[in-house]
Amino acid sequence: MKPRIICGRPVSNCLFARPLLHRPTHISRQPPLTLRAFSSTPLALDWLAPKRGHKTKSRKGRPRVPTGGSTRGTTVVWGDYGLRMRDHDRRVSAKSFQIGAETIKKRLRGMKYKLFTRVCANIGVYTSGNEVRMGKGKGSFDYWASRVAVSKIIFELKGELHEQIVRDAFRLAAAKMPGLYEFVRKGDPPVMGISKVEQGVTLEDMKRPRLLLPLEATAARLPATTPP
């Protein structure tokens, strides 16, 4: 077949072939980047902010006080070591938690470990500007915070690490967060309030009501100048 000549130049006949009437089936299309491949594992949520956002203004409130004898959240569950608050309950901001987690990651850089968080910043803090008169509403949103109860585990860590290295990482993180903290291991006894359930002390003993002494025994506690 002789090539056609256009404008004095030979042109191949394949350029004038008929277009395909159907799309080839062997072409594979990749899904868009917005879709997520199938997985049975749910997406990891942000522990420094709630999923719902600040639609309704939350009250200031107070941290949970386990008056009924609860020891939930005072022991290490997933990891081998943990960081526990030991002085008293308080409201800690999400920025403080983020700084503490980044400090631990920076200290353990290059090592194999997994960091677990046992708290969630789900309380909104609202503030008014300086030199603002009283009234006129609660104020605008400022930051997220969490109500941390006394003896609550903040971080847990698991990995092939020496205990002294983990202690040093938790020490650096505790120095940058408000409050006093202590180092705990997996298997340590739980804590009810500020009392540790160990050395013969059981939960039943701590939940038992106080012994009602007779009137003579309670009245004798007050010192007197003359004997009764």
Tab-separated table of N, CA and C in Angstrom, residues 48-193:
chain	number	residue	atom	x	y	z
A	48	LEU	N	-7.316	13.413	70.283
A	48	LEU	CA	-7.156	14.775	70.774
A	48	LEU	C	-8.359	15.656	70.452
A	49	ALA	N	-9.378	15.101	69.818
A	49	ALA	CA	-10.594	15.857	69.510
A	49	ALA	C	-11.716	14.870	69.246
A	50	PRO	N	-12.937	15.137	69.702
A	50	PRO	CA	-14.036	14.202	69.463
A	50	PRO	C	-14.504	14.258	68.013
A	51	LYS	N	-15.177	13.215	67.598
A	51	LYS	CA	-15.643	13.118	66.228
A	51	LYS	C	-16.819	14.055	65.969
A	52	ARG	N	-17.635	14.295	66.970
A	52	ARG	CA	-18.842	15.095	66.782
A	52	ARG	C	-18.557	16.589	66.651
A	53	GLY	N	-17.378	17.046	67.098
A	53	GLY	CA	-17.099	18.478	67.077
A	53	GLY	C	-17.748	19.202	68.241
A	54	HIS	N	-17.686	20.522	68.247
A	54	HIS	CA	-18.267	21.309	69.338
A	54	HIS	C	-19.598	21.908	68.886
A	55	LYS	N	-20.597	21.021	68.742
A	55	LYS	CA	-21.923	21.482	68.354
A	55	LYS	C	-22.649	22.106	69.542
A	56	THR	N	-22.534	21.478	70.696
A	56	THR	CA	-23.147	22.017	71.913
A	56	THR	C	-22.042	22.327	72.908
A	57	LYS	N	-22.173	23.415	73.617
A	57	LYS	CA	-21.158	23.836	74.578
A	57	LYS	C	-21.245	22.966	75.828
A	58	SER	N	-20.149	22.330	76.167
A	58	SER	CA	-20.107	21.465	77.338
A	58	SER	C	-19.830	22.275	78.595
A	59	ARG	N	-20.324	21.787	79.710
A	59	ARG	CA	-20.110	22.460	80.981
A	59	ARG	C	-18.711	22.172	81.515
A	60	LYS	N	-18.291	22.956	82.465
A	60	LYS	CA	-16.950	22.792	83.026
A	60	LYS	C	-16.838	21.459	83.744
A	61	GLY	N	-17.784	21.155	84.638
A	61	GLY	CA	-17.815	19.857	85.291
A	61	GLY	C	-16.623	19.594	86.187
A	62	ARG	N	-16.578	18.393	86.720
A	62	ARG	CA	-15.478	17.938	87.578
A	62	ARG	C	-15.072	16.528	87.167
A	63	PRO	N	-13.825	16.165	87.388
A	63	PRO	CA	-13.399	14.807	87.044
A	63	PRO	C	-14.157	13.756	87.848
A	64	ARG	N	-14.174	12.552	87.306
A	64	ARG	CA	-14.888	11.446	87.950
A	64	ARG	C	-14.177	11.037	89.235
A	65	VAL	N	-14.939	10.885	90.293
A	65	VAL	CA	-14.396	10.441	91.574
A	65	VAL	C	-14.994	9.066	91.881
A	66	PRO	N	-14.189	8.010	91.945
A	66	PRO	CA	-14.714	6.659	92.167
A	66	PRO	C	-15.109	6.431	93.626
A	67	THR	N	-16.239	7.001	94.035
A	67	THR	CA	-16.666	6.862	95.429
A	67	THR	C	-17.259	5.490	95.725
A	68	GLY	N	-17.678	4.763	94.685
A	68	GLY	CA	-18.291	3.458	94.912
A	68	GLY	C	-17.312	2.315	94.974
A	69	GLY	N	-16.021	2.590	94.973
A	69	GLY	CA	-15.035	1.534	95.051
A	69	GLY	C	-14.580	1.023	93.703
A	70	SER	N	-14.664	1.847	92.653
A	70	SER	CA	-14.244	1.414	91.321
A	70	SER	C	-12.736	1.582	91.154
A	71	THR	N	-12.106	0.604	90.493
A	71	THR	CA	-10.680	0.663	90.187
A	71	THR	C	-10.451	0.650	88.678
A	72	ARG	N	-11.469	1.008	87.915
A	72	ARG	CA	-11.370	0.979	86.458
A	72	ARG	C	-10.398	2.046	85.965
A	73	GLY	N	-9.529	1.665	85.059
A	73	GLY	CA	-8.593	2.602	84.463
A	73	GLY	C	-7.345	2.864	85.267
A	74	THR	N	-7.064	2.066	86.301
A	74	THR	CA	-5.898	2.284	87.147
A	74	THR	C	-4.804	1.242	86.940
A	75	THR	N	-5.005	0.285	86.041
A	75	THR	CA	-4.008	-0.755	85.795
A	75	THR	C	-3.656	-0.783	84.310
A	76	VAL	N	-2.509	-1.376	84.009
A	76	VAL	CA	-2.042	-1.511	82.632
A	76	VAL	C	-2.775	-2.674	81.977
A	77	VAL	N	-3.357	-2.438	80.810
A	77	VAL	CA	-4.180	-3.441	80.135
A	77	VAL	C	-3.510	-3.952	78.870
A	78	TRP	N	-3.113	-3.069	77.958
A	78	TRP	CA	-2.619	-3.483	76.645
A	78	TRP	C	-1.096	-3.564	76.593
A	79	GLY	N	-0.401	-2.675	77.261
A	79	GLY	CA	1.040	-2.619	77.164
A	79	GLY	C	1.738	-3.348	78.299
A	80	ASP	N	3.034	-3.080	78.409
A	80	ASP	CA	3.849	-3.639	79.480
A	80	ASP	C	4.154	-2.620	80.574
A	81	TYR	N	4.150	-1.342	80.216
A	81	TYR	CA	4.433	-0.263	81.173
A	81	TYR	C	3.407	0.841	80.966
A	82	GLY	N	3.231	1.642	82.012
A	82	GLY	CA	2.248	2.707	81.932
A	82	GLY	C	2.657	3.918	82.749
A	83	LEU	N	2.004	5.036	82.453
A	83	LEU	CA	2.199	6.304	83.165
A	83	LEU	C	0.888	6.669	83.817
A	84	ARG	N	0.897	6.808	85.157
A	84	ARG	CA	-0.339	7.010	85.919
A	84	ARG	C	-0.261	8.287	86.737
A	85	MET	N	-1.362	9.047	86.749
A	85	MET	CA	-1.434	10.263	87.557
A	85	MET	C	-1.646	9.887	89.013
A	86	ARG	N	-0.911	10.545	89.921
A	86	ARG	CA	-0.942	10.111	91.320
A	86	ARG	C	-1.279	11.201	92.321
A	87	ASP	N	-1.344	12.473	91.930
A	87	ASP	CA	-1.583	13.501	92.954
A	87	ASP	C	-3.075	13.758	93.167
A	88	HIS	N	-3.770	14.329	92.178
A	88	HIS	CA	-5.215	14.537	92.292
A	88	HIS	C	-5.762	14.778	90.887
A	89	ASP	N	-7.105	14.740	90.779
A	89	ASP	CA	-7.724	14.887	89.466
A	89	ASP	C	-7.601	16.327	88.976
A	90	ARG	N	-7.647	16.483	87.667
A	90	ARG	CA	-7.550	17.802	87.055
A	90	ARG	C	-8.016	17.722	85.610
A	91	ARG	N	-8.154	18.883	85.005
A	91	ARG	CA	-8.517	18.978	83.596
A	91	ARG	C	-7.264	19.300	82.786
A	92	VAL	N	-6.900	18.394	81.890
A	92	VAL	CA	-5.667	18.507	81.111
A	92	VAL	C	-6.048	18.802	79.664
A	93	SER	N	-5.361	19.733	79.043
A	93	SER	CA	-5.659	20.131	77.670
A	93	SER	C	-5.099	19.114	76.683
A	94	ALA	N	-5.669	19.123	75.479
A	94	ALA	CA	-5.198	18.226	74.425
A	94	ALA	C	-3.789	18.586	73.985
A	95	LYS	N	-3.424	19.851	74.082
A	95	LYS	CA	-2.075	20.263	73.709
A	95	LYS	C	-1.041	19.645	74.634
A	96	SER	N	-1.363	19.523	75.927
A	96	SER	CA	-0.437	18.891	76.873
A	96	SER	C	-0.261	17.412	76.566
A	97	PHE	N	-1.363	16.722	76.229
A	97	PHE	CA	-1.259	15.316	75.854
A	97	PHE	C	-0.423	15.141	74.587
A	98	GLN	N	-0.607	16.018	73.632
A	98	GLN	CA	0.147	15.927	72.389
A	98	GLN	C	1.641	16.133	72.627
A	99	ILE	N	1.980	17.088	73.488
A	99	ILE	CA	3.392	17.321	73.799
A	99	ILE	C	3.993	16.115	74.509
A	100	GLY	N	3.230	15.505	75.430
A	100	GLY	CA	3.724	14.321	76.126
A	100	GLY	C	3.946	13.148	75.192
A	101	ALA	N	3.006	12.921	74.252
A	101	ALA	CA	3.169	11.819	73.306
A	101	ALA	C	4.343	12.067	72.360
A	102	GLU	N	4.511	13.302	71.915
A	102	GLU	CA	5.645	13.610	71.029
A	102	GLU	C	6.976	13.473	71.760
A	103	THR	N	7.003	13.775	73.054
A	103	THR	CA	8.232	13.611	73.829
A	103	THR	C	8.625	12.140	73.936
A	104	ILE	N	7.639	11.269	74.154
A	104	ILE	CA	7.926	9.835	74.231
A	104	ILE	C	8.425	9.313	72.883
A	105	LYS	N	7.794	9.730	71.802
A	105	LYS	CA	8.210	9.266	70.480
A	105	LYS	C	9.605	9.768	70.124
A	106	LYS	N	9.926	10.978	70.548
A	106	LYS	CA	11.249	11.509	70.250
A	106	LYS	C	12.330	10.762	71.031
A	107	ARG	N	12.028	10.396	72.286
A	107	ARG	CA	13.000	9.671	73.096
A	107	ARG	C	13.205	8.255	72.581
A	108	LEU	N	12.165	7.622	72.064
A	108	LEU	CA	12.245	6.241	71.597
A	108	LEU	C	12.378	6.159	70.082
A	109	ARG	N	12.946	7.144	69.465
A	109	ARG	CA	13.078	7.160	68.013
A	109	ARG	C	14.028	6.048	67.559
A	110	GLY	N	13.575	5.291	66.553
A	110	GLY	CA	14.378	4.199	66.019
A	110	GLY	C	14.172	2.880	66.717
A	111	MET	N	13.329	2.823	67.744
A	111	MET	CA	13.082	1.578	68.478
A	111	MET	C	11.713	1.017	68.114
A	112	LYS	N	11.546	-0.276	68.332
A	112	LYS	CA	10.299	-0.948	68.014
A	112	LYS	C	9.401	-0.952	69.255
A	113	TYR	N	8.299	-0.247	69.155
A	113	TYR	CA	7.366	-0.148	70.284
A	113	TYR	C	6.003	0.252	69.744
A	114	LYS	N	5.022	0.230	70.634
A	114	LYS	CA	3.671	0.680	70.314
A	114	LYS	C	3.133	1.456	71.507
A	115	LEU	N	2.626	2.645	71.230
A	115	LEU	CA	2.141	3.543	72.279
A	115	LEU	C	0.624	3.536	72.281
A	116	PHE	N	0.040	3.297	73.451
A	116	PHE	CA	-1.407	3.302	73.625
A	116	PHE	C	-1.805	4.511	74.460
A	117	THR	N	-2.946	5.106	74.133
A	117	THR	CA	-3.493	6.231	74.895
A	117	THR	C	-4.778	5.789	75.578
A	118	ARG	N	-4.907	6.109	76.847
A	118	ARG	CA	-6.073	5.700	77.633
A	118	ARG	C	-7.019	6.856	77.933
A	119	VAL	N	-6.770	8.018	77.381
A	119	VAL	CA	-7.616	9.187	77.613
A	119	VAL	C	-8.055	9.741	76.266
A	120	CYS	N	-9.066	10.595	76.300
A	120	CYS	CA	-9.578	11.238	75.095
A	120	CYS	C	-9.998	12.658	75.452
A	121	ALA	N	-9.521	13.613	74.675
A	121	ALA	CA	-9.862	15.021	74.909
A	121	ALA	C	-11.210	15.308	74.265
A	122	ASN	N	-12.280	15.169	75.031
A	122	ASN	CA	-13.634	15.332	74.501
A	122	ASN	C	-14.425	16.421	75.209
A	123	ILE	N	-13.763	17.265	76.001
A	123	ILE	CA	-14.435	18.348	76.722
A	123	ILE	C	-13.984	19.668	76.104
A	124	GLY	N	-14.946	20.450	75.638
A	124	GLY	CA	-14.617	21.739	75.062
A	124	GLY	C	-14.468	22.811	76.133
A	125	VAL	N	-13.452	23.653	75.978
A	125	VAL	CA	-13.195	24.763	76.896
A	125	VAL	C	-13.497	26.051	76.148
A	126	TYR	N	-14.334	26.877	76.738
A	126	TYR	CA	-14.781	28.112	76.115
A	126	TYR	C	-14.339	29.282	76.986
A	127	THR	N	-13.785	30.285	76.367
A	127	THR	CA	-13.256	31.432	77.092
A	127	THR	C	-13.711	32.718	76.432
A	128	SER	N	-13.717	33.760	77.215
A	128	SER	CA	-13.994	35.112	76.725
A	128	SER	C	-12.694	35.895	76.678
A	129	GLY	N	-12.678	36.970	75.916
A	129	GLY	CA	-11.481	37.777	75.788
A	129	GLY	C	-11.176	38.573	77.043
A	130	ASN	N	-10.026	39.213	77.045
A	130	ASN	CA	-9.638	40.057	78.168
A	130	ASN	C	-10.481	41.327	78.212
A	131	GLU	N	-10.722	41.801	79.442
A	131	GLU	CA	-11.465	43.038	79.679
A	131	GLU	C	-12.865	42.976	79.076
A	132	VAL	N	-13.515	41.809	79.244
A	132	VAL	CA	-14.882	41.617	78.780
A	132	VAL	C	-15.797	41.619	79.989
A	133	ARG	N	-16.870	42.343	79.928
A	133	ARG	CA	-17.807	42.422	81.048
A	133	ARG	C	-18.504	41.088	81.268
A	134	MET	N	-19.065	40.936	82.449
A	134	MET	CA	-19.751	39.699	82.784
A	134	MET	C	-21.040	39.566	81.995
A	135	GLY	N	-21.444	38.309	81.756
A	135	GLY	CA	-22.657	38.050	80.990
A	135	GLY	C	-22.368	37.883	79.518
A	136	LYS	N	-23.387	38.048	78.701
A	136	LYS	CA	-23.307	37.954	77.240
A	136	LYS	C	-22.898	36.559	76.770
A	137	GLY	N	-23.228	35.493	77.516
A	137	GLY	CA	-22.984	34.144	77.029
A	137	GLY	C	-21.739	33.503	77.619
A	138	LYS	N	-21.496	32.276	77.195
A	138	LYS	CA	-20.417	31.453	77.744
A	138	LYS	C	-19.067	31.798	77.146
A	139	GLY	N	-19.013	32.303	75.949
A	139	GLY	CA	-17.748	32.588	75.289
A	139	GLY	C	-17.554	31.709	74.072
A	140	SER	N	-16.465	31.911	73.375
A	140	SER	CA	-16.173	31.159	72.156
A	140	SER	C	-15.255	29.977	72.463
A	141	PHE	N	-15.236	29.028	71.542
A	141	PHE	CA	-14.441	27.812	71.731
A	141	PHE	C	-12.957	28.154	71.721
A	142	ASP	N	-12.213	27.527	72.667
A	142	ASP	CA	-10.781	27.789	72.773
A	142	ASP	C	-9.955	26.535	72.463
A	143	TYR	N	-10.177	25.443	73.209
A	143	TYR	CA	-9.400	24.230	72.986
A	143	TYR	C	-10.142	23.042	73.574
A	144	TRP	N	-9.655	21.842	73.265
A	144	TRP	CA	-10.205	20.604	73.805
A	144	TRP	C	-9.407	20.160	75.016
A	145	ALA	N	-10.092	19.536	75.956
A	145	ALA	CA	-9.452	19.072	77.185
A	145	ALA	C	-10.097	17.763	77.619
A	146	SER	N	-9.533	17.166	78.673
A	146	SER	CA	-10.028	15.897	79.203
A	146	SER	C	-10.039	15.971	80.721
A	147	ARG	N	-11.068	15.408	81.331
A	147	ARG	CA	-11.139	15.321	82.782
A	147	ARG	C	-10.464	14.031	83.216
A	148	VAL	N	-9.304	14.148	83.800
A	148	VAL	CA	-8.509	12.992	84.207
A	148	VAL	C	-8.705	12.769	85.699
A	149	ALA	N	-9.189	11.587	86.066
A	149	ALA	CA	-9.394	11.257	87.471
A	149	ALA	C	-8.071	10.883	88.119
A	150	VAL	N	-8.061	10.848	89.435
A	150	VAL	CA	-6.859	10.478	90.159
A	150	VAL	C	-6.548	9.004	89.914
A	151	SER	N	-5.256	8.674	89.817
A	151	SER	CA	-4.776	7.314	89.576
A	151	SER	C	-5.229	6.761	88.225
A	152	LYS	N	-5.381	7.623	87.246
A	152	LYS	CA	-5.784	7.212	85.903
A	152	LYS	C	-4.546	6.980	85.034
A	153	ILE	N	-4.577	5.882	84.264
A	153	ILE	CA	-3.485	5.585	83.341
A	153	ILE	C	-3.610	6.510	82.128
A	154	ILE	N	-2.524	7.206	81.775
A	154	ILE	CA	-2.531	8.123	80.636
A	154	ILE	C	-1.975	7.434	79.392
A	155	PHE	N	-0.775	6.893	79.494
A	155	PHE	CA	-0.113	6.242	78.366
A	155	PHE	C	0.275	4.818	78.758
A	156	GLU	N	0.261	3.940	77.766
A	156	GLU	CA	0.786	2.582	77.906
A	156	GLU	C	1.750	2.317	76.756
A	157	LEU	N	2.771	1.541	77.033
A	157	LEU	CA	3.795	1.286	76.027
A	157	LEU	C	4.134	-0.192	76.020
A	158	LYS	N	4.266	-0.737	74.812
A	158	LYS	CA	4.586	-2.142	74.646
A	158	LYS	C	5.651	-2.284	73.565
A	159	GLY	N	6.659	-3.084	73.837
A	159	GLY	CA	7.716	-3.302	72.856
A	159	GLY	C	8.924	-3.968	73.498
A	160	GLU	N	9.898	-4.268	72.676
A	160	GLU	CA	11.130	-4.906	73.139
A	160	GLU	C	12.105	-3.827	73.592
A	161	LEU	N	11.804	-3.225	74.738
A	161	LEU	CA	12.595	-2.126	75.276
A	161	LEU	C	13.025	-2.446	76.696
A	162	HIS	N	14.143	-1.876	77.095
A	162	HIS	CA	14.583	-2.016	78.477
A	162	HIS	C	13.724	-1.115	79.367
A	163	GLU	N	13.510	-1.562	80.595
A	163	GLU	CA	12.645	-0.820	81.501
A	163	GLU	C	13.198	0.567	81.818
A	164	GLN	N	14.519	0.691	81.917
A	164	GLN	CA	15.097	1.996	82.242
A	164	GLN	C	14.889	3.003	81.116
A	165	ILE	N	14.879	2.531	79.877
A	165	ILE	CA	14.631	3.435	78.750
A	165	ILE	C	13.189	3.920	78.768
A	166	VAL	N	12.255	3.018	79.075
A	166	VAL	CA	10.852	3.414	79.156
A	166	VAL	C	10.633	4.375	80.324
A	167	ARG	N	11.307	4.127	81.439
A	167	ARG	CA	11.209	5.033	82.588
A	167	ARG	C	11.686	6.438	82.225
A	168	ASP	N	12.781	6.514	81.483
A	168	ASP	CA	13.313	7.816	81.104
A	168	ASP	C	12.375	8.540	80.144
A	169	ALA	N	11.747	7.798	79.212
A	169	ALA	CA	10.806	8.421	78.286
A	169	ALA	C	9.571	8.942	79.009
A	170	PHE	N	9.048	8.161	79.957
A	170	PHE	CA	7.896	8.619	80.740
A	170	PHE	C	8.275	9.782	81.657
A	171	ARG	N	9.507	9.809	82.144
A	171	ARG	CA	9.944	10.920	82.996
A	171	ARG	C	9.967	12.228	82.211
A	172	LEU	N	10.449	12.180	80.987
A	172	LEU	CA	10.478	13.384	80.165
A	172	LEU	C	9.063	13.851	79.805
A	173	ALA	N	8.168	12.892	79.552
A	173	ALA	CA	6.798	13.262	79.215
A	173	ALA	C	6.057	13.839	80.425
A	174	ALA	N	6.287	13.253	81.614
A	174	ALA	CA	5.607	13.738	82.820
A	174	ALA	C	6.080	15.125	83.209
A	175	ALA	N	7.331	15.462	82.867
A	175	ALA	CA	7.845	16.795	83.203
A	175	ALA	C	7.207	17.879	82.357
A	176	LYS	N	6.594	17.519	81.227
A	176	LYS	CA	5.999	18.512	80.336
A	176	LYS	C	4.482	18.528	80.405
A	177	MET	N	3.906	17.734	81.316
A	177	MET	CA	2.455	17.719	81.492
A	177	MET	C	2.122	18.152	82.907
A	178	PRO	N	0.966	18.765	83.117
A	178	PRO	CA	0.596	19.202	84.469
A	178	PRO	C	0.295	18.023	85.377
A	179	GLY	N	0.707	18.122	86.637
A	179	GLY	CA	0.433	17.066	87.597
A	179	GLY	C	1.652	16.224	87.906
A	180	LEU	N	1.474	15.314	88.876
A	180	LEU	CA	2.504	14.371	89.269
A	180	LEU	C	2.115	12.980	88.784
A	181	TYR	N	3.104	12.240	88.280
A	181	TYR	CA	2.842	10.943	87.680
A	181	TYR	C	3.788	9.900	88.269
A	182	GLU	N	3.409	8.626	88.083
A	182	GLU	CA	4.221	7.519	88.549
A	182	GLU	C	4.297	6.447	87.468
A	183	PHE	N	5.355	5.654	87.555
A	183	PHE	CA	5.607	4.584	86.595
A	183	PHE	C	5.019	3.281	87.123
A	184	VAL	N	4.248	2.587	86.295
A	184	VAL	CA	3.611	1.324	86.697
A	184	VAL	C	3.942	0.262	85.660
A	185	ARG	N	3.904	-0.995	86.116
A	185	ARG	CA	4.136	-2.140	85.246
A	185	ARG	C	2.852	-2.946	85.100
A	186	LYS	N	2.859	-3.836	84.137
A	186	LYS	CA	1.714	-4.726	83.955
A	186	LYS	C	1.685	-5.735	85.093
A	187	GLY	N	0.550	-5.872	85.731
A	187	GLY	CA	0.413	-6.760	86.869
A	187	GLY	C	0.452	-6.051	88.205
A	188	ASP	N	0.732	-4.750	88.236
A	188	ASP	CA	0.714	-4.018	89.501
A	188	ASP	C	-0.709	-3.933	90.041
A	189	PRO	N	-0.875	-3.850	91.362
A	189	PRO	CA	-2.230	-3.836	91.941
A	189	PRO	C	-2.991	-2.591	91.547
A	190	PRO	N	-4.314	-2.681	91.483
A	190	PRO	CA	-5.120	-1.493	91.160
A	190	PRO	C	-5.136	-0.504	92.313
A	191	VAL	N	-5.703	0.649	92.039
A	191	VAL	CA	-5.762	1.731	93.018
A	191	VAL	C	-7.205	2.179	93.147
A	192	MET	N	-7.670	2.288	94.384
A	192	MET	CA	-9.002	2.811	94.664
A	192	MET	C	-8.836	4.206	95.266
A	193	GLY	N	-9.086	5.217	94.473
A	193	GLY	CA	-8.817	6.577	94.928
A	193	GLY	C	-7.321	6.829	94.930
